[in-house]
PDB file of C-alpha atoms in Angstrom:
ATOM      1  CA  UNK A 928      47.938 185.265  97.841  1.00  0.00           C
ATOM      2  CA  UNK A 929      51.545 185.454  99.020  1.00  0.00           C
ATOM      3  CA  UNK A 930      53.290 182.170  99.761  1.00  0.00           C
ATOM      4  CA  UNK A 931      56.796 182.111 101.252  1.00  0.00           C
ATOM      5  CA  UNK A 932      59.066 179.119 100.586  1.00  0.00           C
ATOM      6  CA  UNK A 933      61.990 178.306 102.868  1.00  0.00           C
ATOM      7  CA  UNK A 934      64.495 177.962 100.033  1.00  0.00           C
ATOM      8  CA  UNK A 935      67.272 176.588 102.243  1.00  0.00           C
ATOM      9  CA  UNK A 936      65.289 173.821 103.984  1.00  0.00           C
ATOM     10  CA  UNK A 937      65.378 170.152 102.968  1.00  0.00           C
ATOM     11  CA  UNK A 938      67.776 167.520 101.628  1.00  0.00           C
ATOM     12  CA  UNK A 939      67.718 168.939  98.089  1.00  0.00           C
ATOM     13  CA  UNK A 940      67.866 172.638  98.990  1.00  0.00           C
ATOM     14  CA  UNK A 941      68.032 175.091  97.476  1.00  0.00           C
ATOM     15  CA  UNK A 942      67.733 173.561  93.984  1.00  0.00           C
ATOM     16  CA  UNK A 943      64.458 171.636  94.365  1.00  0.00           C
ATOM     17  CA  UNK A 944      62.844 174.544  96.228  1.00  0.00           C
ATOM     18  CA  UNK A 945      63.807 177.050  93.543  1.00  0.00           C
ATOM     19  CA  UNK A 946      62.684 174.731  90.733  1.00  0.00           C
ATOM     20  CA  UNK A 947      59.383 174.031  92.498  1.00  0.00           C
ATOM     21  CA  UNK A 948      58.839 177.752  93.065  1.00  0.00           C
ATOM     22  CA  UNK A 949      59.415 178.469  89.376  1.00  0.00           C
ATOM     23  CA  UNK A 950      56.905 175.795  88.319  1.00  0.00           C
ATOM     24  CA  UNK A 951      54.336 177.174  90.780  1.00  0.00           C
ATOM     25  CA  UNK A 952      54.905 180.794  89.713  1.00  0.00           C
ATOM     26  CA  UNK A 953      54.379 179.880  86.061  1.00  0.00           C
ATOM     27  CA  UNK A 954      51.229 177.852  86.815  1.00  0.00           C
ATOM     28  CA  UNK A 955      49.515 180.312  89.182  1.00  0.00           C
ATOM     29  CA  UNK A 956      49.987 183.908  88.071  1.00  0.00           C
ATOM     30  CA  UNK A 957      47.531 185.089  90.757  1.00  0.00           C
ATOM     31  CA  UNK A 958      49.912 183.954  93.518  1.00  0.00           C
ATOM     32  CA  UNK A 959      53.106 185.702  94.633  1.00  0.00           C
ATOM     33  CA  UNK A 960      55.845 183.179  95.369  1.00  0.00           C
ATOM     34  CA  UNK A 961      58.502 184.409  97.799  1.00  0.00           C
ATOM     35  CA  UNK A 962      61.786 182.480  98.005  1.00  0.00           C
ATOM     36  CA  UNK A 963      63.444 183.094 101.372  1.00  0.00           C
ATOM     37  CA  UNK A 964      67.139 182.282 101.680  1.00  0.00           C
ATOM     38  CA  UNK A 965      70.658 183.045 100.475  1.00  0.00           C
ATOM     39  CA  UNK A 966      70.170 185.508  97.614  1.00  0.00           C
ATOM     40  CA  UNK A 967      73.382 184.500  95.824  1.00  0.00           C
ATOM     41  CA  UNK A 968      72.605 180.773  95.824  1.00  0.00           C
ATOM     42  CA  UNK A 969      68.998 181.324  94.792  1.00  0.00           C
ATOM     43  CA  UNK A 970      69.973 183.788  92.062  1.00  0.00           C
ATOM     44  CA  UNK A 971      72.424 181.302  90.537  1.00  0.00           C
ATOM     45  CA  UNK A 972      69.579 178.786  90.114  1.00  0.00           C
ATOM     46  CA  UNK A 973      66.998 181.206  88.731  1.00  0.00           C
ATOM     47  CA  UNK A 974      67.177 180.760  84.968  1.00  0.00           C
ATOM     48  CA  UNK A 975      64.210 183.081  84.677  1.00  0.00           C
ATOM     49  CA  UNK A 976      62.295 185.296  87.105  1.00  0.00           C
ATOM     50  CA  UNK A 977      58.529 185.515  86.570  1.00  0.00           C
ATOM     51  CA  UNK A 978      56.931 188.797  87.672  1.00  0.00           C
ATOM     52  CA  UNK A 979      55.107 187.009  90.530  1.00  0.00           C
ATOM     53  CA  UNK A 980      58.296 185.550  92.049  1.00  0.00           C
ATOM     54  CA  UNK A 981      60.574 187.468  94.400  1.00  0.00           C
ATOM     55  CA  UNK A 982      63.547 186.707  96.643  1.00  0.00           C
ATOM     56  CA  UNK A 983      63.929 187.764 100.285  1.00  0.00           C
ATOM     57  CA  UNK A 984      67.481 187.399 101.578  1.00  0.00           C
ATOM     58  CA  UNK A 985      68.183 185.397 104.747  1.00  0.00           C
ATOM     59  CA  UNK A 986      71.800 184.904 105.803  1.00  0.00           C
ATOM     60  CA  UNK A 987      71.429 181.848 108.063  1.00  0.00           C
ATOM     61  CA  UNK A 988      70.224 178.244 107.719  1.00  0.00           C
ATOM     62  CA  UNK A 989      68.745 175.882 110.308  1.00  0.00           C
ATOM     63  CA  UNK A 990      70.430 172.531 109.727  1.00  0.00           C
ATOM     64  CA  UNK A 991      68.902 169.067 110.203  1.00  0.00           C
ATOM     65  CA  UNK A 992      71.109 168.343 113.224  1.00  0.00           C
ATOM     66  CA  UNK A 993      70.373 171.671 114.976  1.00  0.00           C
ATOM     67  CA  UNK A 994      68.508 171.583 118.283  1.00  0.00           C
ATOM     68  CA  UNK A 995      65.135 173.150 117.336  1.00  0.00           C
ATOM     69  CA  UNK A 996      64.470 175.654 120.135  1.00  0.00           C
ATOM     70  CA  UNK A 997      68.078 176.903 120.342  1.00  0.00           C
ATOM     71  CA  UNK A 998      68.307 177.230 116.562  1.00  0.00           C
ATOM     72  CA  UNK A 999      65.104 179.251 116.227  1.00  0.00           C
ATOM     73  CA  UNK A1000      66.080 181.578 119.102  1.00  0.00           C
ATOM     74  CA  UNK A1001      69.698 182.091 118.052  1.00  0.00           C
ATOM     75  CA  UNK A1002      69.439 182.120 114.269  1.00  0.00           C
ATOM     76  CA  UNK A1003      67.156 185.121 113.924  1.00  0.00           C
ATOM     77  CA  UNK A1004      68.024 185.488 110.234  1.00  0.00           C
ATOM     78  CA  UNK A1005      67.528 181.818 109.290  1.00  0.00           C
ATOM     79  CA  UNK A1006      65.375 181.329 106.179  1.00  0.00           C
ATOM     80  CA  UNK A1007      62.744 179.363 108.119  1.00  0.00           C
ATOM     81  CA  UNK A1008      62.495 181.981 110.876  1.00  0.00           C
ATOM     82  CA  UNK A1009      62.338 184.870 108.401  1.00  0.00           C
ATOM     83  CA  UNK A1010      59.498 183.152 106.514  1.00  0.00           C
ATOM     84  CA  UNK A1011      57.613 182.625 109.795  1.00  0.00           C
ATOM     85  CA  UNK A1012      58.147 186.263 110.737  1.00  0.00           C
ATOM     86  CA  UNK A1013      56.722 187.328 107.366  1.00  0.00           C
ATOM     87  CA  UNK A1014      53.471 185.529 108.228  1.00  0.00           C
ATOM     88  CA  UNK A1015      53.327 187.133 111.674  1.00  0.00           C
ATOM     89  CA  UNK A1016      53.939 190.608 110.243  1.00  0.00           C
ATOM     90  CA  UNK A1017      51.439 190.210 107.405  1.00  0.00           C
ATOM     91  CA  UNK A1018      54.032 190.088 104.611  1.00  0.00           C
ATOM     92  CA  UNK A1019      53.039 186.524 103.601  1.00  0.00           C
ATOM     93  CA  UNK A1020      49.823 184.519 103.900  1.00  0.00           C
ATOM     94  CA  UNK A1021      51.447 181.076 104.135  1.00  0.00           C
ATOM     95  CA  UNK A1022      54.850 179.401 104.306  1.00  0.00           C
ATOM     96  CA  UNK A1023      56.253 176.074 103.112  1.00  0.00           C
ATOM     97  CA  UNK A1024      59.395 174.377 104.438  1.00  0.00           C
ATOM     98  CA  UNK A1025      61.061 171.005 103.869  1.00  0.00           C
ATOM     99  CA  UNK A1026      63.513 171.718 106.683  1.00  0.00           C
ATOM    100  CA  UNK A1027      63.975 170.471 110.258  1.00  0.00           C
ATOM    101  CA  UNK A1028      60.494 169.398 111.510  1.00  0.00           C
ATOM    102  CA  UNK A1029      61.183 170.270 115.153  1.00  0.00           C
ATOM    103  CA  UNK A1030      62.508 173.692 114.169  1.00  0.00           C
ATOM    104  CA  UNK A1031      59.472 174.342 111.981  1.00  0.00           C
ATOM    105  CA  UNK A1032      57.168 173.407 114.850  1.00  0.00           C
ATOM    106  CA  UNK A1033      59.139 175.755 117.120  1.00  0.00           C
ATOM    107  CA  UNK A1034      58.970 178.510 114.497  1.00  0.00           C
ATOM    108  CA  UNK A1035      55.228 177.977 114.320  1.00  0.00           C
ATOM    109  CA  UNK A1036      54.828 178.306 118.083  1.00  0.00           C
ATOM    110  CA  UNK A1037      57.383 181.043 118.865  1.00  0.00           C
ATOM    111  CA  UNK A1038      57.330 183.110 115.666  1.00  0.00           C
ATOM    112  CA  UNK A1039      54.007 182.603 113.844  1.00  0.00           C
ATOM    113  CA  UNK A1040      52.054 182.032 117.072  1.00  0.00           C
ATOM    114  CA  UNK A1041      49.489 179.563 118.300  1.00  0.00           C
ATOM    115  CA  UNK A1042      45.810 180.022 117.532  1.00  0.00           C
ATOM    116  CA  UNK A1043      43.745 181.215 120.496  1.00  0.00           C
ATOM    117  CA  UNK A1044      42.021 178.258 122.149  1.00  0.00           C
ATOM    118  CA  UNK A1045      44.406 175.627 120.737  1.00  0.00           C
ATOM    119  CA  UNK A1046      46.704 173.986 123.291  1.00  0.00           C
ATOM    120  CA  UNK A1047      48.857 171.904 120.920  1.00  0.00           C
ATOM    121  CA  UNK A1048      49.159 172.425 117.137  1.00  0.00           C
ATOM    122  CA  UNK A1049      49.272 169.147 115.203  1.00  0.00           C
ATOM    123  CA  UNK A1050      51.251 167.857 112.222  1.00  0.00           C
ATOM    124  CA  UNK A1051      48.706 166.527 109.729  1.00  0.00           C
ATOM    125  CA  UNK A1052      50.112 164.675 106.687  1.00  0.00           C
ATOM    126  CA  UNK A1053      48.093 162.582 104.260  1.00  0.00           C
ATOM    127  CA  UNK A1054      48.447 158.816 104.535  1.00  0.00           C
ATOM    128  CA  UNK A1055      47.993 157.065 101.160  1.00  0.00           C
ATOM    129  CA  UNK A1056      45.015 154.722 100.826  1.00  0.00           C
ATOM    130  CA  UNK A1057      44.256 152.031  98.258  1.00  0.00           C
ATOM    131  CA  UNK A1058      41.374 154.017  96.761  1.00  0.00           C
ATOM    132  CA  UNK A1059      43.754 156.908  96.034  1.00  0.00           C
ATOM    133  CA  UNK A1060      41.779 159.416  98.131  1.00  0.00           C
ATOM    134  CA  UNK A1061      44.184 159.436 101.066  1.00  0.00           C
ATOM    135  CA  UNK A1062      43.543 159.890 104.778  1.00  0.00           C
ATOM    136  CA  UNK A1063      44.474 162.951 106.813  1.00  0.00           C
ATOM    137  CA  UNK A1064      46.143 161.852 110.062  1.00  0.00           C
ATOM    138  CA  UNK A1065      46.961 164.014 113.072  1.00  0.00           C
ATOM    139  CA  UNK A1066      49.008 164.309 115.143  1.00  0.00           C
ATOM    140  CA  UNK A1067      51.858 162.468 113.409  1.00  0.00           C
ATOM    141  CA  UNK A1068      54.839 163.813 115.284  1.00  0.00           C
ATOM    142  CA  UNK A1069      54.476 167.387 116.523  1.00  0.00           C
ATOM    143  CA  UNK A1070      53.685 166.295 120.106  1.00  0.00           C
ATOM    144  CA  UNK A1071      54.884 163.015 121.590  1.00  0.00           C
ATOM    145  CA  UNK A1072      52.491 163.269 124.545  1.00  0.00           C
ATOM    146  CA  UNK A1073      48.846 164.284 124.313  1.00  0.00           C
ATOM    147  CA  UNK A1074      45.834 164.721 126.549  1.00  0.00           C
ATOM    148  CA  UNK A1075      42.287 163.617 125.588  1.00  0.00           C
ATOM    149  CA  UNK A1076      41.367 167.284 125.059  1.00  0.00           C
ATOM    150  CA  UNK A1077      44.183 167.618 122.517  1.00  0.00           C
ATOM    151  CA  UNK A1078      42.813 164.692 120.501  1.00  0.00           C
ATOM    152  CA  UNK A1079      39.398 166.355 120.599  1.00  0.00           C
ATOM    153  CA  UNK A1080      40.890 169.500 119.051  1.00  0.00           C
ATOM    154  CA  UNK A1081      42.771 167.429 116.457  1.00  0.00           C
ATOM    155  CA  UNK A1082      39.485 165.800 115.400  1.00  0.00           C
ATOM    156  CA  UNK A1083      37.780 169.146 114.899  1.00  0.00           C
ATOM    157  CA  UNK A1084      40.706 170.698 113.014  1.00  0.00           C
ATOM    158  CA  UNK A1085      41.165 167.615 110.829  1.00  0.00           C
ATOM    159  CA  UNK A1086      37.480 167.507 109.930  1.00  0.00           C
ATOM    160  CA  UNK A1087      37.508 171.187 108.935  1.00  0.00           C
ATOM    161  CA  UNK A1088      40.689 170.709 106.885  1.00  0.00           C
ATOM    162  CA  UNK A1089      39.224 167.884 104.805  1.00  0.00           C
ATOM    163  CA  UNK A1090      36.025 169.832 104.318  1.00  0.00           C
ATOM    164  CA  UNK A1091      37.654 173.146 103.373  1.00  0.00           C
ATOM    165  CA  UNK A1092      40.723 171.952 101.450  1.00  0.00           C
ATOM    166  CA  UNK A1093      39.531 168.655  99.955  1.00  0.00           C
ATOM    167  CA  UNK A1094      35.841 169.446  99.580  1.00  0.00           C
ATOM    168  CA  UNK A1095      34.592 166.412 101.525  1.00  0.00           C
ATOM    169  CA  UNK A1096      31.126 166.846 103.010  1.00  0.00           C
ATOM    170  CA  UNK A1097      30.883 165.453 106.547  1.00  0.00           C
ATOM    171  CA  UNK A1098      34.319 163.757 106.572  1.00  0.00           C
ATOM    172  CA  UNK A1099      34.450 160.503 108.545  1.00  0.00           C
ATOM    173  CA  UNK A1100      36.656 160.860 111.646  1.00  0.00           C
ATOM    174  CA  UNK A1101      38.208 157.820 113.315  1.00  0.00           C
ATOM    175  CA  UNK A1102      40.291 157.333 116.467  1.00  0.00           C
ATOM    176  CA  UNK A1103      43.413 155.145 116.103  1.00  0.00           C
ATOM    177  CA  UNK A1104      43.141 152.253 118.541  1.00  0.00           C
ATOM    178  CA  UNK A1105      43.935 148.560 119.123  1.00  0.00           C
ATOM    179  CA  UNK A1106      40.319 147.488 118.590  1.00  0.00           C
ATOM    180  CA  UNK A1107      37.082 148.878 117.188  1.00  0.00           C
ATOM    181  CA  UNK A1108      34.988 148.524 120.365  1.00  0.00           C
ATOM    182  CA  UNK A1109      34.383 151.807 122.302  1.00  0.00           C
ATOM    183  CA  UNK A1110      35.967 150.484 125.527  1.00  0.00           C
ATOM    184  CA  UNK A1111      39.270 149.467 123.901  1.00  0.00           C
ATOM    185  CA  UNK A1112      42.633 151.144 124.263  1.00  0.00           C
ATOM    186  CA  UNK A1113      44.784 152.909 126.832  1.00  0.00           C
ATOM    187  CA  UNK A1114      43.735 155.674 129.216  1.00  0.00           C
ATOM    188  CA  UNK A1115      44.222 158.334 126.534  1.00  0.00           C
ATOM    189  CA  UNK A1116      41.938 156.766 123.915  1.00  0.00           C
ATOM    190  CA  UNK A1117      39.331 155.668 126.470  1.00  0.00           C
ATOM    191  CA  UNK A1118      38.959 159.240 127.709  1.00  0.00           C
ATOM    192  CA  UNK A1119      39.196 160.769 124.228  1.00  0.00           C
ATOM    193  CA  UNK A1120      36.415 158.606 122.742  1.00  0.00           C
ATOM    194  CA  UNK A1121      33.452 160.332 124.506  1.00  0.00           C
ATOM    195  CA  UNK A1122      34.997 163.765 123.822  1.00  0.00           C
ATOM    196  CA  UNK A1123      35.007 163.030 120.085  1.00  0.00           C
ATOM    197  CA  UNK A1124      31.392 161.883 120.311  1.00  0.00           C
ATOM    198  CA  UNK A1125      30.447 165.331 121.665  1.00  0.00           C
ATOM    199  CA  UNK A1126      31.824 167.185 118.645  1.00  0.00           C
ATOM    200  CA  UNK A1127      29.731 168.376 115.662  1.00  0.00           C
ATOM    201  CA  UNK A1128      31.616 165.967 113.379  1.00  0.00           C
ATOM    202  CA  UNK A1129      30.953 162.597 111.735  1.00  0.00           C
ATOM    203  CA  UNK A1130      32.769 160.393 114.270  1.00  0.00           C
ATOM    204  CA  UNK A1131      32.891 156.735 113.156  1.00  0.00           C
ATOM    205  CA  UNK A1132      34.583 155.324 116.265  1.00  0.00           C
ATOM    206  CA  UNK A1133      37.836 153.422 116.744  1.00  0.00           C
ATOM    207  CA  UNK A1134      39.988 152.402 113.780  1.00  0.00           C
ATOM    208  CA  UNK A1135      42.685 149.703 113.797  1.00  0.00           C
ATOM    209  CA  UNK A1136      46.005 150.365 112.062  1.00  0.00           C
ATOM    210  CA  UNK A1137      45.553 147.345 109.743  1.00  0.00           C
ATOM    211  CA  UNK A1138      42.485 149.046 108.222  1.00  0.00           C
ATOM    212  CA  UNK A1139      44.053 152.477 107.680  1.00  0.00           C
ATOM    213  CA  UNK A1140      45.098 151.954 104.058  1.00  0.00           C
ATOM    214  CA  UNK A1141      41.641 150.624 103.189  1.00  0.00           C
ATOM    215  CA  UNK A1142      40.289 154.141 103.635  1.00  0.00           C
ATOM    216  CA  UNK A1143      37.910 153.394 106.519  1.00  0.00           C
ATOM    217  CA  UNK A1144      37.839 157.082 107.470  1.00  0.00           C
ATOM    218  CA  UNK A1145      38.826 160.473 106.046  1.00  0.00           C
ATOM    219  CA  UNK A1146      40.507 161.786 109.208  1.00  0.00           C
ATOM    220  CA  UNK A1147      42.520 159.657 111.635  1.00  0.00           C
ATOM    221  CA  UNK A1148      43.103 161.054 115.133  1.00  0.00           C
ATOM    222  CA  UNK A1149      46.006 159.890 117.324  1.00  0.00           C
ATOM    223  CA  UNK A1150      48.793 161.140 119.590  1.00  0.00           C
ATOM    224  CA  UNK A1151      52.101 162.101 117.962  1.00  0.00           C
ATOM    225  CA  UNK A1152      54.007 159.089 119.285  1.00  0.00           C
ATOM    226  CA  UNK A1153      51.607 156.433 117.931  1.00  0.00           C
ATOM    227  CA  UNK A1154      50.978 158.409 114.752  1.00  0.00           C
ATOM    228  CA  UNK A1155      54.639 158.776 113.885  1.00  0.00           C
ATOM    229  CA  UNK A1156      55.225 155.051 114.382  1.00  0.00           C
ATOM    230  CA  UNK A1157      52.250 154.340 112.090  1.00  0.00           C
ATOM    231  CA  UNK A1158      53.560 156.699 109.393  1.00  0.00           C
ATOM    232  CA  UNK A1159      57.120 155.310 109.464  1.00  0.00           C
ATOM    233  CA  UNK A1160      55.757 151.737 109.350  1.00  0.00           C
ATOM    234  CA  UNK A1161      53.710 152.503 106.232  1.00  0.00           C
ATOM    235  CA  UNK A1162      56.652 154.271 104.551  1.00  0.00           C
ATOM    236  CA  UNK A1163      59.007 151.408 105.379  1.00  0.00           C
ATOM    237  CA  UNK A1164      56.581 148.736 104.184  1.00  0.00           C
ATOM    238  CA  UNK A1165      55.960 150.549 100.892  1.00  0.00           C
ATOM    239  CA  UNK A1166      59.714 150.907 100.319  1.00  0.00           C
ATOM    240  CA  UNK A1167      60.353 147.237 101.102  1.00  0.00           C
ATOM    241  CA  UNK A1168      57.500 146.162  98.804  1.00  0.00           C
ATOM    242  CA  UNK A1169      58.929 148.003  95.802  1.00  0.00           C
ATOM    243  CA  UNK A1170      62.424 146.653  96.524  1.00  0.00           C
ATOM    244  CA  UNK A1171      61.046 143.105  96.514  1.00  0.00           C
ATOM    245  CA  UNK A1172      59.134 143.716  93.286  1.00  0.00           C
ATOM    246  CA  UNK A1173      62.255 145.116  91.614  1.00  0.00           C
ATOM    247  CA  UNK A1174      64.265 142.089  92.747  1.00  0.00           C
ATOM    248  CA  UNK A1175      61.653 139.620  91.468  1.00  0.00           C
ATOM    249  CA  UNK A1176      61.200 141.362  88.127  1.00  0.00           C
ATOM    250  CA  UNK A1177      64.982 141.400  87.509  1.00  0.00           C
ATOM    251  CA  UNK A1178      65.491 137.639  87.915  1.00  0.00           C
ATOM    252  CA  UNK A1179      65.144 136.491  84.303  1.00  0.00           C
ATOM    253  CA  UNK A1180      64.298 137.594  80.777  1.00  0.00           C
ATOM    254  CA  UNK A1181      60.719 136.378  81.290  1.00  0.00           C
ATOM    255  CA  UNK A1182      60.193 138.456  84.449  1.00  0.00           C
ATOM    256  CA  UNK A1183      61.838 141.484  82.805  1.00  0.00           C
ATOM    257  CA  UNK A1184      59.372 141.212  79.902  1.00  0.00           C
ATOM    258  CA  UNK A1185      56.521 140.919  82.408  1.00  0.00           C
ATOM    259  CA  UNK A1186      57.784 144.020  84.192  1.00  0.00           C
ATOM    260  CA  UNK A1187      57.859 145.952  80.905  1.00  0.00           C
ATOM    261  CA  UNK A1188      54.221 145.016  80.244  1.00  0.00           C
ATOM    262  CA  UNK A1189      53.167 145.952  83.772  1.00  0.00           C
ATOM    263  CA  UNK A1190      55.157 149.191  83.982  1.00  0.00           C
ATOM    264  CA  UNK A1191      52.168 151.600  83.622  1.00  0.00           C
ATOM    265  CA  UNK A1192      50.289 149.794  86.420  1.00  0.00           C
ATOM    266  CA  UNK A1193      53.397 149.701  88.634  1.00  0.00           C
ATOM    267  CA  UNK A1194      53.947 153.426  88.138  1.00  0.00           C
ATOM    268  CA  UNK A1195      50.323 154.056  89.045  1.00  0.00           C
ATOM    269  CA  UNK A1196      50.732 151.977  92.218  1.00  0.00           C
ATOM    270  CA  UNK A1197      53.890 153.854  93.190  1.00  0.00           C
ATOM    271  CA  UNK A1198      52.109 157.155  92.594  1.00  0.00           C
ATOM    272  CA  UNK A1199      49.262 156.031  94.892  1.00  0.00           C
ATOM    273  CA  UNK A1200      51.748 155.356  97.699  1.00  0.00           C
ATOM    274  CA  UNK A1201      53.923 158.455  97.054  1.00  0.00           C
ATOM    275  CA  UNK A1202      53.825 161.203  99.682  1.00  0.00           C
ATOM    276  CA  UNK A1203      55.052 163.712  97.066  1.00  0.00           C
ATOM    277  CA  UNK A1204      51.662 163.663  95.350  1.00  0.00           C
ATOM    278  CA  UNK A1205      50.065 165.233  98.432  1.00  0.00           C
ATOM    279  CA  UNK A1206      52.459 168.173  98.769  1.00  0.00           C
ATOM    280  CA  UNK A1207      52.992 168.393 102.495  1.00  0.00           C
ATOM    281  CA  UNK A1208      51.573 168.318 105.995  1.00  0.00           C
ATOM    282  CA  UNK A1209      49.952 171.428 107.480  1.00  0.00           C
ATOM    283  CA  UNK A1210      50.684 172.390 111.068  1.00  0.00           C
ATOM    284  CA  UNK A1211      47.095 172.895 112.193  1.00  0.00           C
ATOM    285  CA  UNK A1212      46.358 175.127 115.171  1.00  0.00           C
ATOM    286  CA  UNK A1213      48.705 178.018 114.346  1.00  0.00           C
ATOM    287  CA  UNK A1214      47.520 181.575 113.714  1.00  0.00           C
ATOM    288  CA  UNK A1215      48.897 181.378 110.171  1.00  0.00           C
ATOM    289  CA  UNK A1216      49.180 178.680 107.504  1.00  0.00           C
ATOM    290  CA  UNK A1217      52.402 176.629 107.768  1.00  0.00           C
ATOM    291  CA  UNK A1218      53.008 173.580 105.546  1.00  0.00           C
ATOM    292  CA  UNK A1219      55.756 171.014 106.240  1.00  0.00           C
ATOM    293  CA  UNK A1220      57.043 169.342 103.073  1.00  0.00           C
ATOM    294  CA  UNK A1221      58.950 166.047 103.280  1.00  0.00           C
ATOM    295  CA  UNK A1222      62.686 166.460 103.856  1.00  0.00           C
ATOM    296  CA  UNK A1223      63.540 164.768 100.562  1.00  0.00           C
ATOM    297  CA  UNK A1224      60.968 166.755  98.559  1.00  0.00           C
ATOM    298  CA  UNK A1225      61.719 167.335  94.890  1.00  0.00           C
ATOM    299  CA  UNK A1226      60.475 170.238  92.759  1.00  0.00           C
ATOM    300  CA  UNK A1227      57.125 168.527  92.168  1.00  0.00           C
ATOM    301  CA  UNK A1228      56.535 168.118  95.911  1.00  0.00           C
ATOM    302  CA  UNK A1229      57.269 171.814  96.516  1.00  0.00           C
ATOM    303  CA  UNK A1230      54.919 172.798  93.698  1.00  0.00           C
ATOM    304  CA  UNK A1231      52.206 170.566  95.184  1.00  0.00           C
ATOM    305  CA  UNK A1232      52.811 172.222  98.549  1.00  0.00           C
ATOM    306  CA  UNK A1233      52.043 175.577  96.916  1.00  0.00           C
ATOM    307  CA  UNK A1234      48.850 174.128  95.397  1.00  0.00           C
ATOM    308  CA  UNK A1235      47.839 172.845  98.814  1.00  0.00           C
ATOM    309  CA  UNK A1236      48.506 176.223 100.471  1.00  0.00           C
ATOM    310  CA  UNK A1237      46.562 178.070  97.767  1.00  0.00           C
ATOM    311  CA  UNK A1238      43.484 175.877  98.304  1.00  0.00           C
ATOM    312  CA  UNK A1239      43.648 176.350 102.083  1.00  0.00           C
ATOM    313  CA  UNK A1240      43.928 180.129 101.695  1.00  0.00           C
ATOM    314  CA  UNK A1241      41.110 180.298  99.161  1.00  0.00           C
ATOM    315  CA  UNK A1242      38.849 178.418 101.569  1.00  0.00           C
ATOM    316  CA  UNK A1243      39.899 180.499 104.601  1.00  0.00           C
ATOM    317  CA  UNK A1244      40.999 177.413 106.534  1.00  0.00           C
ATOM    318  CA  UNK A1245      42.750 179.189 109.431  1.00  0.00           C
ATOM    319  CA  UNK A1246      39.788 181.527 109.978  1.00  0.00           C
ATOM    320  CA  UNK A1247      37.354 178.605 109.866  1.00  0.00           C
ATOM    321  CA  UNK A1248      39.266 176.650 112.525  1.00  0.00           C
ATOM    322  CA  UNK A1249      39.612 179.769 114.695  1.00  0.00           C
ATOM    323  CA  UNK A1250      35.873 180.508 114.481  1.00  0.00           C
ATOM    324  CA  UNK A1251      34.947 176.899 115.301  1.00  0.00           C
ATOM    325  CA  UNK A1252      37.300 176.752 118.291  1.00  0.00           C
ATOM    326  CA  UNK A1253      36.106 180.088 119.666  1.00  0.00           C
ATOM    327  CA  UNK A1254      32.444 179.170 119.089  1.00  0.00           C
ATOM    328  CA  UNK A1255      31.702 182.044 116.685  1.00  0.00           C
TER     329      UNK A1255
END
């Protein structure tokens, strides 16, 4: 397995990407880790170079503020574009990037290529749940506007992902809506509901956003606009909750002692709600495996992204989705 990492993408690049790559290379000797980016900057951070780690030079970087389509078309030697081209040309089996989400989506479409039969690839991150198992949600931002047929494809791809990568038999698939009754929602969800019922999946019906973190389903289907609002709301609420807890526990000696006693449980809670534990979000529906890591990913998040990509490759995820879509 050959996994390319966009070394120059993300808030903490290239340091966290290089450190994460080193951890992954040491842990999985059967996987070739390819760092794509400025050779001089990467080399300065490589304290060691395992035999299964190599560097591919790329002279340009796609910045956070760059307009995605223009950047991908003009910066032919950007680290993200080079990594995508490696997948297309068979030089890598997967790529991971913590860089500009729009640019990565554009790279997926224009460089890696869309899977035959898929109209709109979807961004599919894991949403934390209270039971610690997490919920795969798609689309959470790749496409702001969707048709009912797109949601139908998201449901099928999401179900296959949870089965192949997470080993869940007959994953429960829910449709994000404002009520649980079949007739609820806007025109999109009303038309999508019967299409999901037709699929060879375990469709459990509509799911309300207030029930998401209770783990009522394994796969949550929605359009990118609603999904992104849901994701940002959960992230913001979790951040506010921990800020309030920190404030309360710092008020007096008594609360500080209580905090010290509860520290293991608080760390466990934070870990449950931490996106970094899940590695990244795959862009499902492309002809190759592309994983989007969070922009502020640290070395551990990059390493978990590699773990995630390895599992998907071992279980032939892309081929499975392609065969299901084409009816093979």
